[in-house]
Short mmCIF file of C-alpha atoms and ligand atoms in Angstrom, two decimals:
data_model
loop_
_atom_site.label_atom_id
_atom_site.label_comp_id
_atom_site.label_asym_id
_atom_site.label_seq_id
_atom_site.Cartn_x
_atom_site.Cartn_y
_atom_site.Cartn_z
CA MET A 1 29.94 34.73 20.59
CA LYS A 2 32.25 33.45 23.08
CA GLY A 3 35.45 31.48 21.71
CA PHE A 4 38.35 30.03 23.40
CA ALA A 5 41.26 31.73 21.09
CA MET A 6 44.95 32.36 21.09
CA LEU A 7 45.46 36.16 21.95
CA ARG A 8 49.07 35.84 21.33
CA ILE A 9 52.33 33.85 21.20
CA GLY A 10 52.44 32.14 23.94
CA GLU A 11 48.80 33.00 25.59
CA VAL A 12 45.44 31.96 24.81
CA GLY A 13 42.05 32.82 26.54
CA TRP A 14 38.32 33.27 26.07
CA ILE A 15 36.61 35.89 23.84
CA GLU A 16 33.73 37.85 22.81
CA LYS A 17 33.40 37.73 18.19
CA GLU A 18 31.04 38.34 15.66
CA ARG A 19 28.90 34.93 14.94
CA PRO A 20 30.46 34.32 11.57
CA ALA A 21 28.47 35.29 8.29
CA CYS A 22 27.81 31.71 6.01
CA GLY A 23 28.19 32.43 1.79
CA PRO A 24 26.51 31.10 -0.76
CA MET A 25 28.63 27.63 -0.66
CA ASP A 26 29.10 27.46 3.12
CA ALA A 27 28.09 26.08 6.05
CA ILE A 28 28.06 27.52 10.04
CA CYS A 29 28.11 24.76 12.51
CA ARG A 30 28.15 24.46 16.02
CA PRO A 31 30.45 22.04 17.14
CA LEU A 32 29.71 18.90 19.59
CA ALA A 33 33.09 17.76 20.65
CA ILE A 34 36.52 19.15 19.61
CA ALA A 35 39.36 17.13 20.15
CA ILE A 36 42.84 19.42 20.76
CA CYS A 37 46.04 18.64 18.60
CA THR A 38 49.79 18.96 19.29
CA SER A 39 49.43 21.31 15.82
CA ASP A 40 47.77 23.48 19.07
CA VAL A 41 50.77 23.42 21.01
CA HIS A 42 53.23 24.16 17.89
CA THR A 43 51.03 27.50 16.76
CA VAL A 44 50.71 29.27 20.28
CA TRP A 45 53.67 28.33 22.25
CA GLU A 46 56.19 28.34 19.52
CA GLY A 47 54.43 30.86 17.73
CA ALA A 48 55.63 28.12 14.50
CA VAL A 49 52.62 29.78 12.00
CA GLY A 50 53.49 33.11 13.52
CA ASP A 51 51.69 35.35 15.37
CA ARG A 52 48.13 34.82 15.71
CA HIS A 53 46.01 37.95 17.46
CA ASN A 54 42.46 37.12 19.19
CA MET A 55 42.39 33.48 16.36
CA ILE A 56 39.59 31.09 17.65
CA LEU A 57 41.35 27.91 18.05
CA GLY A 58 40.27 24.06 17.29
CA HIS A 59 40.91 22.11 14.07
CA GLU A 60 39.16 18.89 15.32
CA GLY A 61 36.00 18.15 15.92
CA CYS A 62 32.60 17.20 14.94
CA ALA A 63 29.41 19.41 14.46
CA GLU A 64 25.86 20.49 14.09
CA VAL A 65 24.90 21.88 11.17
CA VAL A 66 23.26 25.14 12.24
CA GLU A 67 22.68 27.15 8.52
CA VAL A 68 23.56 26.21 4.84
CA GLY A 69 24.08 28.97 1.81
CA SER A 70 21.73 28.30 -1.15
CA MET A 71 24.36 26.81 -2.74
CA VAL A 72 24.79 23.78 -0.69
CA LYS A 73 22.53 20.79 -1.57
CA ASP A 74 24.05 18.07 0.13
CA PHE A 75 23.37 19.63 4.08
CA LYS A 76 21.07 20.63 5.97
CA PRO A 77 20.31 22.30 9.79
CA GLY A 78 20.38 19.70 11.94
CA ASP A 79 22.95 17.57 10.20
CA LYS A 80 25.08 15.98 11.99
CA VAL A 81 28.86 16.05 10.79
CA LEU A 82 32.53 15.02 10.45
CA VAL A 83 35.10 18.49 9.80
CA PRO A 84 38.05 17.61 8.11
CA ALA A 85 40.82 19.80 10.02
CA ILE A 86 41.58 21.14 6.11
CA THR A 87 39.26 22.57 3.70
CA PRO A 88 40.31 23.52 0.78
CA ASP A 89 38.94 25.83 -2.13
CA TRP A 90 37.83 23.05 -4.61
CA ASN A 91 37.64 25.08 -7.42
CA SER A 92 41.38 26.51 -7.26
CA LEU A 93 44.33 26.05 -9.74
CA GLU A 94 46.15 24.11 -7.27
CA ALA A 95 43.21 21.38 -6.00
CA GLN A 96 42.39 20.69 -9.71
CA ALA A 97 46.26 20.33 -9.70
CA GLY A 98 46.50 17.60 -7.44
CA TYR A 99 47.31 19.66 -4.03
CA SER A 100 43.99 20.63 -2.76
CA MET A 101 46.02 21.58 0.60
CA HIS A 102 48.24 23.88 -1.02
CA SER A 103 44.97 25.75 -2.75
CA GLY A 104 45.50 29.85 -2.10
CA GLY A 105 48.66 28.94 -1.06
CA MET A 106 51.35 27.05 0.85
CA LEU A 107 49.35 24.77 3.29
CA ALA A 108 46.64 27.37 2.88
CA GLY A 109 44.47 24.75 2.62
CA TRP A 110 44.77 24.18 6.58
CA LYS A 111 42.23 27.52 7.62
CA PHE A 112 40.71 26.42 11.13
CA SER A 113 43.16 28.22 13.42
CA ASN A 114 45.80 28.92 11.12
CA PHE A 115 44.02 31.39 8.47
CA LYS A 116 40.22 31.50 9.92
CA ASP A 117 38.64 31.46 13.06
CA GLY A 118 38.52 27.34 14.24
CA LEU A 119 36.37 25.17 16.05
CA ASP A 120 36.63 26.35 19.61
CA ALA A 121 33.52 28.24 19.50
CA GLU A 122 30.34 28.86 19.95
CA PHE A 123 30.00 28.67 15.96
CA PHE A 124 32.47 28.21 13.12
CA HIS A 125 32.26 28.42 9.31
CA VAL A 126 32.94 25.88 6.54
CA ASN A 127 34.09 27.09 3.02
CA ASP A 128 32.60 24.88 0.24
CA ALA A 129 30.26 22.91 2.24
CA ASP A 130 29.27 19.81 0.22
CA GLY A 131 33.04 19.50 -0.74
CA ASN A 132 34.72 19.74 2.53
CA LEU A 133 31.18 18.44 5.05
CA ALA A 134 30.36 14.69 6.01
CA HIS A 135 27.72 13.13 7.05
CA MET A 136 28.26 11.36 10.32
CA PRO A 137 27.91 7.86 10.72
CA GLU A 138 25.35 6.53 12.47
CA GLY A 139 25.99 5.42 15.70
CA MET A 140 29.55 6.66 15.63
CA THR A 141 30.48 8.22 19.25
CA LEU A 142 31.71 11.96 19.16
CA GLU A 143 34.62 11.21 20.37
CA ASP A 144 35.50 8.98 17.34
CA ALA A 145 34.52 11.22 14.68
CA SER A 146 36.89 13.82 16.02
CA MET A 147 39.45 11.00 15.08
CA LEU A 148 38.73 12.28 11.64
CA SER A 149 39.20 15.31 11.64
CA ASP A 150 42.67 15.04 11.70
CA MET A 151 44.67 12.20 13.10
CA VAL A 152 43.48 9.32 10.70
CA PRO A 153 43.73 11.23 8.06
CA THR A 154 47.50 12.60 8.81
CA GLY A 155 48.93 8.86 9.89
CA PHE A 156 47.51 7.56 7.11
CA HIS A 157 48.75 10.41 4.48
CA GLY A 158 52.25 10.13 6.34
CA VAL A 159 52.02 5.74 4.78
CA GLU A 160 50.55 7.41 1.39
CA LEU A 161 53.55 9.47 1.65
CA ALA A 162 55.98 7.12 2.41
CA ASP A 163 53.89 4.81 -0.56
CA VAL A 164 54.14 1.26 1.59
CA GLN A 165 54.09 -1.54 -0.13
CA PHE A 166 52.95 -5.17 0.51
CA GLY A 167 55.55 -6.89 3.01
CA ASP A 168 57.69 -3.43 3.39
CA THR A 169 59.83 -3.07 6.38
CA VAL A 170 58.76 0.71 7.82
CA LEU A 171 60.19 2.08 10.23
CA VAL A 172 57.49 4.85 12.07
CA ILE A 173 59.09 7.59 14.03
CA GLY A 174 56.59 8.86 16.61
CA ILE A 175 53.91 7.08 18.13
CA GLY A 176 51.69 10.14 19.76
CA PRO A 177 47.91 10.13 17.80
CA VAL A 178 49.46 10.68 14.55
CA GLY A 179 52.23 8.20 14.26
CA LEU A 180 49.99 5.60 15.84
CA MET A 181 47.43 6.43 12.70
CA SER A 182 50.32 5.74 10.96
CA VAL A 183 51.14 2.32 12.36
CA ALA A 184 47.85 1.50 11.79
CA GLY A 185 47.80 2.76 7.90
CA ALA A 186 51.13 0.55 7.43
CA ARG A 187 49.13 -2.66 8.59
CA LEU A 188 46.05 -1.65 6.35
CA ARG A 189 49.10 -1.30 3.27
CA GLY A 190 50.28 -4.96 4.07
CA ALA A 191 53.65 -3.56 6.01
CA ALA A 192 55.44 -6.99 6.52
CA ARG A 193 57.40 -5.50 9.49
CA ILE A 194 56.90 -2.49 11.32
CA ILE A 195 59.12 -0.89 13.84
CA ALA A 196 58.76 1.69 16.14
CA VAL A 197 59.86 5.11 17.65
CA GLY A 198 58.49 6.24 20.90
CA THR A 199 58.87 5.74 24.84
CA ARG A 200 55.18 6.93 26.37
CA PRO A 201 53.99 3.58 27.97
CA LYS A 202 50.77 4.22 26.69
CA CYS A 203 51.82 5.44 23.43
CA VAL A 204 53.51 1.72 23.50
CA GLU A 205 50.62 0.05 24.33
CA ALA A 206 48.86 1.85 22.12
CA ALA A 207 51.32 0.91 18.81
CA LYS A 208 50.88 -3.11 19.66
CA PHE A 209 47.28 -2.97 19.19
CA TYR A 210 47.77 -1.49 16.03
CA GLY A 211 50.29 -3.28 14.12
CA ALA A 212 53.52 -2.70 15.35
CA ASP A 213 56.15 -5.52 15.77
CA GLU A 214 59.75 -4.24 17.48
CA PHE A 215 60.13 -0.85 19.92
CA ILE A 216 63.11 1.70 20.01
CA SER A 217 63.67 4.33 22.29
CA TYR A 218 65.01 7.69 20.81
CA LYS A 219 66.86 7.84 24.11
CA ASN A 220 68.74 4.70 24.11
CA GLY A 221 71.08 5.77 21.39
CA THR A 222 70.70 6.82 17.67
CA ILE A 223 68.23 5.48 15.71
CA GLU A 224 69.72 4.42 12.75
CA ASP A 225 72.02 2.54 14.99
CA GLN A 226 69.10 0.49 16.30
CA VAL A 227 67.79 0.19 13.40
CA LEU A 228 70.69 -1.14 11.57
CA LYS A 229 71.68 -3.59 14.15
CA MET A 230 68.21 -5.01 13.91
CA THR A 231 67.73 -4.93 10.20
CA ASP A 232 71.04 -6.94 9.92
CA GLY A 233 72.28 -3.30 8.21
CA LYS A 234 70.24 -3.55 5.60
CA GLY A 235 67.61 -0.87 7.05
CA VAL A 236 63.87 -0.23 5.99
CA ASP A 237 62.54 0.26 3.61
CA ARG A 238 59.88 2.79 4.32
CA VAL A 239 60.02 5.60 6.82
CA VAL A 240 57.01 8.18 7.95
CA VAL A 241 57.77 10.39 10.74
CA ALA A 242 55.55 12.02 12.83
CA GLY A 243 57.57 12.63 15.59
CA GLY A 244 60.96 14.62 16.82
CA GLY A 245 62.56 17.72 15.31
CA VAL A 246 64.51 18.78 12.67
CA GLN A 247 67.49 16.68 13.68
CA THR A 248 65.54 13.36 12.88
CA PHE A 249 65.49 13.10 8.83
CA GLU A 250 69.31 12.12 9.18
CA SER A 251 68.43 9.29 11.48
CA ALA A 252 65.44 8.52 9.33
CA VAL A 253 67.51 8.65 5.58
CA LYS A 254 70.23 6.74 7.84
CA SER A 255 67.83 3.93 8.43
CA LEU A 256 66.36 3.92 4.64
CA LYS A 257 67.41 1.41 2.00
CA PRO A 258 68.75 2.79 -1.26
CA GLY A 259 65.62 3.25 -3.50
CA GLY A 260 62.99 4.18 0.13
CA LYS A 261 60.94 7.00 0.45
CA ILE A 262 60.62 8.83 3.75
CA GLY A 263 56.78 10.17 3.93
CA ASN A 264 56.79 13.60 6.61
CA VAL A 265 53.71 14.47 8.69
CA ASN A 266 55.38 15.73 10.96
CA TYR A 267 54.85 19.61 12.12
CA LEU A 268 58.34 21.40 11.77
CA GLY A 269 57.49 24.30 14.74
CA SER A 270 61.43 25.36 15.34
CA GLY A 271 64.61 25.06 13.60
CA ASP A 272 65.71 26.41 9.95
CA TYR A 273 66.54 23.53 8.30
CA ILE A 274 66.78 19.85 8.25
CA ASN A 275 70.37 17.70 7.57
CA ILE A 276 70.56 14.76 5.19
CA PRO A 277 73.72 13.39 5.09
CA ARG A 278 75.16 13.67 2.24
CA VAL A 279 76.98 10.31 2.33
CA GLU A 280 74.07 8.44 3.57
CA TRP A 281 72.06 9.88 1.22
CA GLY A 282 74.25 8.01 -1.35
CA VAL A 283 76.65 11.04 -1.91
CA GLY A 284 73.75 12.75 -4.02
CA MET A 285 72.82 8.91 -6.15
CA GLY A 286 70.68 6.66 -3.56
CA HIS A 287 67.62 7.09 -4.95
CA LYS A 288 66.21 8.11 -1.08
CA GLN A 289 63.37 10.21 -1.50
CA LEU A 290 61.58 12.03 0.97
CA ILE A 291 59.04 14.43 0.86
CA GLY A 292 56.98 16.39 4.00
CA GLY A 293 53.03 16.99 3.37
CA LEU A 294 49.90 18.24 4.46
CA MET A 295 47.06 15.92 4.84
CA PRO A 296 44.61 16.82 1.68
CA GLY A 297 40.98 16.94 3.86
CA GLY A 298 38.23 16.74 1.50
CA ARG A 299 34.42 14.83 1.87
CA LEU A 300 35.47 12.02 -0.04
CA ARG A 301 38.22 11.01 1.50
CA MET A 302 36.19 11.35 4.74
CA GLU A 303 33.81 9.25 4.06
CA LYS A 304 36.47 6.48 2.90
CA LEU A 305 38.13 6.62 6.37
CA GLY A 306 34.89 6.65 8.35
CA ALA A 307 33.77 3.36 6.32
CA LEU A 308 37.12 1.60 7.75
CA VAL A 309 35.73 3.14 11.05
CA THR A 310 32.42 2.21 10.59
CA SER A 311 33.32 -1.18 8.68
CA GLY A 312 35.35 -2.54 11.85
CA LYS A 313 39.09 -2.49 10.00
CA LEU A 314 40.01 0.49 12.26
CA ASP A 315 39.44 1.23 15.47
CA VAL A 316 40.85 4.55 16.67
CA SER A 317 38.47 4.18 19.93
CA LYS A 318 42.11 3.70 21.49
CA LEU A 319 43.51 6.79 21.34
CA THR A 320 40.82 8.76 23.76
CA THR A 321 42.62 9.09 26.59
CA HIS A 322 40.79 12.40 28.20
CA LEU A 323 37.29 12.33 27.69
CA PHE A 324 36.46 16.08 28.75
CA HIS A 325 32.49 16.98 29.21
CA GLY A 326 31.74 20.98 28.88
CA TRP A 327 33.54 23.65 27.43
CA GLU A 328 35.25 24.75 30.66
CA HIS A 329 37.74 21.81 30.38
CA ILE A 330 39.04 23.52 26.92
CA PRO A 331 42.08 25.42 28.72
CA GLU A 332 42.78 21.98 30.76
CA ALA A 333 43.00 19.46 27.60
CA LEU A 334 44.95 22.53 25.77
CA GLN A 335 47.32 22.26 28.89
CA LEU A 336 47.30 18.57 28.63
CA MET A 337 48.11 17.95 25.35
CA LYS A 338 51.26 20.68 26.14
CA ASP A 339 52.43 18.86 28.88
CA LYS A 340 52.39 15.29 27.25
CA PRO A 341 51.41 13.26 30.88
CA ALA A 342 52.46 9.70 30.61
CA ASP A 343 49.15 8.37 30.32
CA LEU A 344 47.58 10.39 27.04
CA ILE A 345 47.22 10.53 23.89
CA LYS A 346 44.62 12.94 23.17
CA PRO A 347 42.33 14.71 24.68
CA VAL A 348 38.38 15.20 23.64
CA VAL A 349 35.75 17.98 25.27
CA ILE A 350 32.28 16.95 24.75
CA LEU A 351 30.05 19.83 24.12
CA ASP A 352 27.22 19.09 25.97
CA ASN A 353 26.41 22.31 28.10
CA LYS A 354 26.34 26.10 27.56
CA ILE A 355 29.14 27.79 26.85
P1 NDP B 401 52.88 13.51 20.17
O1 NDP B 401 53.76 14.74 20.62
O2 NDP B 401 51.63 12.71 20.64
O3 NDP B 401 53.67 12.49 19.89
C1 NDP B 401 55.42 12.52 19.01
C2 NDP B 401 56.23 11.10 19.50
O4 NDP B 401 57.58 11.16 18.50
C3 NDP B 401 55.83 10.72 20.89
O5 NDP B 401 55.75 9.27 20.18
C4 NDP B 401 57.54 10.97 21.26
O6 NDP B 401 58.01 9.67 21.73
C5 NDP B 401 58.40 10.98 19.43
N1 NDP B 401 59.17 11.48 19.97
C6 NDP B 401 59.72 12.79 20.60
N2 NDP B 401 61.18 13.02 20.34
C7 NDP B 401 61.79 12.40 19.53
C8 NDP B 401 62.54 12.87 19.10
N3 NDP B 401 64.33 13.44 19.52
N4 NDP B 401 62.89 11.16 18.10
C9 NDP B 401 61.57 10.21 17.78
N5 NDP B 401 60.62 10.76 18.38
C10 NDP B 401 60.49 11.24 18.88
O7 NDP B 401 52.81 14.14 18.61
P2 NDP B 401 51.38 13.96 17.91
O8 NDP B 401 51.12 12.28 17.17
O9 NDP B 401 50.13 14.35 18.33
O10 NDP B 401 51.55 14.43 16.20
C11 NDP B 401 53.05 14.69 15.79
C12 NDP B 401 53.52 15.53 14.62
O11 NDP B 401 52.59 15.85 14.12
C13 NDP B 401 53.21 16.47 15.73
O12 NDP B 401 54.11 17.45 15.21
C14 NDP B 401 51.83 17.85 14.79
O13 NDP B 401 51.95 18.49 15.04
C15 NDP B 401 52.24 16.84 13.85
N6 NDP B 401 50.56 17.00 13.27
C16 NDP B 401 50.59 17.24 11.77
C17 NDP B 401 49.82 17.72 11.11
C18 NDP B 401 49.71 17.33 9.22
O14 NDP B 401 48.81 17.64 8.80
N7 NDP B 401 51.15 17.30 8.74
C19 NDP B 401 48.17 17.27 11.42
C20 NDP B 401 48.41 17.12 12.74
C21 NDP B 401 49.24 16.69 13.91
P3 NDP B 401 57.61 9.68 23.71
O15 NDP B 401 56.67 8.28 23.35
O16 NDP B 401 58.63 9.51 23.77
O17 NDP B 401 56.86 10.97 23.90
ZN1 ZN B 402 45.36 18.63 14.53
#
């Protein structure tokens, strides 16, 4: 089969590979649409997860099942499915401890385009099909379905990690597609005031749509100075980090009230350490919590988040700004995600031709 792969750090291209084999609990799927992710950019050009050779890219999309193993109960060939970016081994001890995303080791639930070939190929393999796939809701567009792989579950996980409560003032740092879903999630969780950090006009417009009340540009001075000014020196209750770099945590801690929580879903592609400012961290006693996490994955989460879309409570259609038709557009869509032009939020490729 053909696939679009990371050949080595900084280089991508089309390759030929064996079609994956289907184990008793697995499924083999054919992608119907794929979305490109900023994580692909970190992985390929920053080598953020290490060197990978001839690894097929792609961890966001939706698909049709072509084969299932003998023990798979709920899926059959021909079913259209949502595919989560994170596909844990649900019988692992880590999953039993509540950390499915780390099943088999830290971040090991993230398999596609990390530890195994991803979705950008004629066929791809899904472990534990009953636990990881979800039926695509009737009538959902392929591009909306693709947003349920990673953007919705990751953006919402940032909100879960920050533990947003009714009436909170929430700072969302980064309003690319992930941060936009954090804005939407914070609103659904009952935030009273959402301050968003980001500059691209298309993202600012979308953030307003999803519920951001005020905006900060990280280019106009420090984030914390602006936040403290806007909050009469008090700071915010919660911070979701979905953009920036290792230096962002200093701003997050400085912007936070004592007792506040920071939830990070940003993939830190470079830098060795993050800085926690001693004084603003209450000289070690400020009850300011910081937690970073990979989203959990799994069928139940996909079904529940999908229900938010089908019920009309979450409109993900604003995320797809660039829609392509045909396999040949995958390299172009990836390049777009790397270049981040001003009018881009998310590129999606509908795979409606032969590879
Ligand atoms: P984007 O690059 O589209 O968005 C990044 C946002 O951060 C933009 O709003 C950008 O502003 C803002 N930003 C850039 N620099 C700074 C800075 N110095 N300080 C504050 N804000 C800044 O990314 P995505 O939304 O696609 O993804 C966000 C992150 O989440 C990525 O690192 C991605 O790899 C990661 N990710 C993590 C996953 C997980 O499971 N944990 C899954 C998927 C993605 P501007 O408007 O100016 O561009
Ligand atoms: Zn992704």
